[in-house]
Amino acid sequence: MSLSTALNRANAVASFFSSVFFAVLAVVAVTGPILLHSASTPDVKLAMAKASVKMGRIGHYYDSRQPTTEMATLHFDLKADLSPLFNWNTKQLFVFLVAEYSTPSHVTNQVTLWDDIITSKEDAVLSYRRKKAEYMFSDISKKISGIEANLTLHWDVMPYVGVLIHDQSAPTKIQLPVLEAKKSGKN
Ligand SMILES: *[C@@H]1O[C@H](CO)[C@@H](O)[C@H](O)[C@H]1NC(C)=O
């Protein structure tokens, strides 16, 4: 067998295996969303446990020239079984809690209050009581006191191959408390 025949043979074998490889990737990419679609929808129970609204400075805490803003701190209860979202094409889940609300100047406002990355089916059963939101809840108008909002748990299913799938829970209605009066003698 001459060298060029051997190289031709090697080339044919390599191209066959790369075709098989890409066919397998295509099958995984296509079946991932189908498996997700047929999996049961995650059962999510979400509620606001408590919240308070205070004045504060965003970012520049020590710079007294910065204007103060109404800021809400929120604690939530969450029970969610996201394990049905794990199949052979699930690399990880990006889970985030969003508050959505309207103001006179902006119809749709979304604030992310908490997020997490879940990398295994075993860690996909979430159960939190009175968990403090990681991120401050404030609005561009500097007013957030007494606002009505919808809390929703969102999740991105990040695949090994193929497209990212996003979904969310049904909204939970909440209302933030009104601004706490300043204590006398402070500020
Ligand atoms: C919350 O969601 C419900 C149902 O989707 C909607 O009718 C309502 O306007 C929403 N409320 C707010 C404050 O966005």
GROMACS .gro file of C-alpha atoms and ligand atoms in nm:
model
  201
    1MET     CA    1   0.000   0.000   0.000
    2SER     CA    2   0.153   0.332  -0.103
    3LEU     CA    3   0.181   0.623   0.137
    4SER     CA    4  -0.078   0.829  -0.048
    5THR     CA    5  -0.333   0.547  -0.031
    6ALA     CA    6  -0.270   0.518   0.342
    7LEU     CA    7  -0.319   0.892   0.386
    8ASN     CA    8  -0.637   0.878   0.183
    9ARG     CA    9  -0.762   0.597   0.402
   10ALA     CA   10  -0.670   0.789   0.720
   11ASN     CA   11  -0.846   1.097   0.585
   12ALA     CA   12  -1.161   0.896   0.508
   13VAL     CA   13  -1.160   0.740   0.856
   14ALA     CA   14  -1.108   1.080   1.025
   15SER     CA   15  -1.382   1.241   0.824
   16PHE     CA   16  -1.616   0.951   0.903
   17PHE     CA   17  -1.554   0.987   1.276
   18SER     CA   18  -1.591   1.364   1.272
   19SER     CA   19  -1.924   1.321   1.089
   20VAL     CA   20  -2.035   1.073   1.355
   21PHE     CA   21  -1.917   1.311   1.627
   22PHE     CA   22  -2.116   1.603   1.486
   23ALA     CA   23  -2.420   1.379   1.430
   24VAL     CA   24  -2.408   1.280   1.800
   25LEU     CA   25  -2.377   1.646   1.903
   26ALA     CA   26  -2.674   1.731   1.681
   27VAL     CA   27  -2.881   1.452   1.838
   28VAL     CA   28  -2.790   1.573   2.190
   29ALA     CA   29  -2.866   1.934   2.095
   30VAL     CA   30  -3.206   1.839   1.954
   31THR     CA   31  -3.313   1.589   2.221
   32GLY     CA   32  -3.221   1.819   2.514
   33PRO     CA   33  -3.509   2.063   2.453
   34ILE     CA   34  -3.746   1.773   2.371
   35LEU     CA   35  -3.662   1.605   2.702
   36LEU     CA   36  -3.712   1.939   2.882
   37HIS     CA   37  -4.044   1.988   2.709
   38SER     CA   38  -4.171   1.645   2.817
   39ALA     CA   39  -4.031   1.676   3.172
   40SER     CA   40  -4.278   1.783   3.436
   41THR     CA   41  -4.289   2.157   3.501
   42PRO     CA   42  -4.101   2.238   3.821
   43ASP     CA   43  -4.323   2.292   4.120
   44VAL     CA   44  -4.240   2.635   4.269
   45LYS     CA   45  -4.378   2.786   4.588
   46LEU     CA   46  -4.261   3.141   4.640
   47ALA     CA   47  -4.366   3.402   4.895
   48MET     CA   48  -4.234   3.721   5.048
   49ALA     CA   49  -4.151   3.650   5.413
   50LYS     CA   50  -4.080   4.007   5.517
   51ALA     CA   51  -3.960   4.335   5.378
   52SER     CA   52  -3.857   4.676   5.498
   53VAL     CA   53  -3.798   5.005   5.319
   54LYS     CA   54  -3.537   5.254   5.429
   55MET     CA   55  -3.348   5.549   5.286
   56GLY     CA   56  -2.993   5.483   5.176
   57ARG     CA   57  -2.723   5.568   4.926
   58ILE     CA   58  -2.658   5.327   4.644
   59GLY     CA   59  -2.294   5.259   4.573
   60HIS     CA   60  -2.133   5.556   4.743
   61TYR     CA   61  -2.236   5.482   5.099
   62TYR     CA   62  -1.993   5.727   5.255
   63ASP     CA   63  -2.035   6.009   5.008
   64SER     CA   64  -2.291   6.238   5.168
   65ARG     CA   65  -2.325   6.438   4.846
   66GLN     CA   66  -2.496   6.139   4.684
   67PRO     CA   67  -2.875   6.161   4.695
   68THR     CA   68  -3.055   5.911   4.914
   69THR     CA   69  -3.286   5.655   4.760
   70GLU     CA   70  -3.564   5.441   4.899
   71MET     CA   71  -3.426   5.088   4.926
   72ALA     CA   72  -3.617   4.773   5.012
   73THR     CA   73  -3.463   4.470   5.179
   74LEU     CA   74  -3.661   4.158   5.117
   75HIS     CA   75  -3.667   3.809   5.271
   76PHE     CA   76  -3.840   3.527   5.085
   77ASP     CA   77  -3.964   3.172   5.130
   78LEU     CA   78  -3.894   2.940   4.839
   79LYS     CA   79  -3.961   2.574   4.774
   80ALA     CA   80  -3.877   2.457   4.425
   81ASP     CA   81  -3.793   2.120   4.279
   82LEU     CA   82  -3.588   2.193   3.968
   83SER     CA   83  -3.452   1.837   3.936
   84PRO     CA   84  -3.678   1.757   3.633
   85LEU     CA   85  -3.468   2.011   3.440
   86PHE     CA   86  -3.163   1.786   3.457
   87ASN     CA   87  -3.111   1.550   3.162
   88TRP     CA   88  -2.800   1.433   2.975
   89ASN     CA   89  -2.767   1.771   2.806
   90THR     CA   90  -2.805   1.989   3.118
   91LYS     CA   91  -2.475   2.144   3.221
   92GLN     CA   92  -2.614   2.375   3.487
   93LEU     CA   93  -2.906   2.595   3.583
   94PHE     CA   94  -2.888   2.967   3.640
   95VAL     CA   95  -3.171   3.048   3.878
   96PHE     CA   96  -3.275   3.402   3.965
   97LEU     CA   97  -3.551   3.575   4.157
   98VAL     CA   98  -3.701   3.876   3.983
   99ALA     CA   99  -3.938   4.145   4.105
  100GLU     CA  100  -4.139   4.304   3.825
  101TYR     CA  101  -4.343   4.619   3.872
  102SER     CA  102  -4.480   4.927   3.697
  103THR     CA  103  -4.422   5.292   3.773
  104PRO     CA  104  -4.587   5.598   3.618
  105SER     CA  105  -4.271   5.667   3.414
  106HIS     CA  106  -4.175   5.308   3.320
  107VAL     CA  107  -4.431   5.037   3.246
  108THR     CA  108  -4.202   4.738   3.297
  109ASN     CA  109  -3.926   4.731   3.555
  110GLN     CA  110  -3.736   4.419   3.657
  111VAL     CA  111  -3.500   4.389   3.950
  112THR     CA  112  -3.300   4.076   4.024
  113LEU     CA  113  -3.303   4.011   4.399
  114TRP     CA  114  -3.116   3.682   4.428
  115ASP     CA  115  -2.947   3.429   4.203
  116ASP     CA  116  -2.776   3.093   4.215
  117ILE     CA  117  -2.600   2.844   3.990
  118ILE     CA  118  -2.703   2.480   4.027
  119THR     CA  119  -2.470   2.223   3.880
  120SER     CA  120  -2.626   1.892   3.982
  121LYS     CA  121  -2.963   1.725   4.011
  122GLU     CA  122  -2.894   1.659   4.381
  123ASP     CA  123  -2.866   2.034   4.446
  124ALA     CA  124  -3.176   2.119   4.243
  125VAL     CA  125  -3.428   2.089   4.525
  126LEU     CA  126  -3.439   2.437   4.675
  127SER     CA  127  -3.587   2.502   5.016
  128TYR     CA  128  -3.537   2.838   5.183
  129ARG     CA  129  -3.716   3.004   5.469
  130ARG     CA  130  -3.684   3.376   5.531
  131LYS     CA  131  -3.385   3.394   5.300
  132LYS     CA  132  -3.247   3.742   5.263
  133ALA     CA  133  -3.232   3.872   4.906
  134GLU     CA  134  -2.873   3.932   4.795
  135TYR     CA  135  -2.944   4.247   4.602
  136MET     CA  136  -3.107   4.572   4.706
  137PHE     CA  137  -3.450   4.648   4.565
  138SER     CA  138  -3.461   5.009   4.448
  139ASP     CA  139  -3.599   5.203   4.153
  140ILE     CA  140  -3.454   5.455   3.912
  141SER     CA  141  -3.711   5.711   4.039
  142LYS     CA  142  -3.565   5.661   4.391
  143LYS     CA  143  -3.915   5.564   4.513
  144ILE     CA  144  -4.005   5.206   4.600
  145SER     CA  145  -4.216   5.248   4.913
  146GLY     CA  146  -4.551   5.065   4.912
  147ILE     CA  147  -4.508   4.942   4.555
  148GLU     CA  148  -4.693   4.636   4.422
  149ALA     CA  149  -4.480   4.385   4.238
  150ASN     CA  150  -4.475   4.030   4.108
  151LEU     CA  151  -4.206   3.795   4.233
  152THR     CA  152  -4.107   3.528   3.982
  153LEU     CA  153  -3.845   3.256   3.988
  154HIS     CA  154  -3.664   3.239   3.653
  155TRP     CA  155  -3.432   2.966   3.531
  156ASP     CA  156  -3.196   2.930   3.237
  157VAL     CA  157  -3.116   2.572   3.148
  158MET     CA  158  -2.760   2.585   3.014
  159PRO     CA  159  -2.688   2.291   2.786
  160TYR     CA  160  -2.363   2.115   2.695
  161VAL     CA  161  -2.457   2.160   2.328
  162GLY     CA  162  -2.745   2.347   2.171
  163VAL     CA  163  -2.960   2.635   2.279
  164LEU     CA  164  -3.020   2.785   2.621
  165ILE     CA  165  -3.378   2.741   2.742
  166HIS     CA  166  -3.542   2.995   2.970
  167ASP     CA  167  -3.859   2.954   3.175
  168GLN     CA  168  -4.019   3.102   3.486
  169SER     CA  169  -4.269   3.031   3.760
  170ALA     CA  170  -4.615   3.183   3.789
  171PRO     CA  171  -4.596   3.528   3.952
  172THR     CA  172  -4.647   3.581   4.325
  173LYS     CA  173  -4.806   3.917   4.407
  174ILE     CA  174  -4.635   4.119   4.677
  175GLN     CA  175  -4.662   4.467   4.819
  176LEU     CA  176  -4.369   4.643   4.979
  177PRO     CA  177  -4.426   4.820   5.309
  178VAL     CA  178  -4.416   5.197   5.330
  179LEU     CA  179  -4.103   5.383   5.424
  180GLU     CA  180  -4.010   5.353   5.789
  181ALA     CA  181  -4.013   5.688   5.966
  182LYS     CA  182  -3.673   5.822   6.063
  183LYS     CA  183  -3.586   5.767   6.425
  184SER     CA  184  -3.563   6.096   6.606
  185GLY     CA  185  -3.212   6.206   6.691
  186LYS     CA  186  -3.061   6.026   6.389
  187ASN     CA  187  -2.969   6.217   6.070
  188LIG     C1  188  -4.860   4.063   3.813
  188LIG     O1  189  -4.894   3.960   3.723
  188LIG     C2  190  -5.033   3.959   3.689
  188LIG     C3  191  -5.057   3.836   3.606
  188LIG     O2  192  -4.959   3.818   3.508
  188LIG     C4  193  -5.066   4.089   3.616
  188LIG     O3  194  -5.203   4.091   3.582
  188LIG     C5  195  -5.034   4.206   3.708
  188LIG     O4  196  -5.056   4.326   3.640
  188LIG     C6  197  -4.890   4.199   3.754
  188LIG     N1  198  -4.869   4.302   3.855
  188LIG     C7  199  -4.767   4.386   3.850
  188LIG     C8  200  -4.759   4.482   3.964
  188LIG     O5  201  -4.684   4.387   3.761
   0.00000   0.00000   0.00000
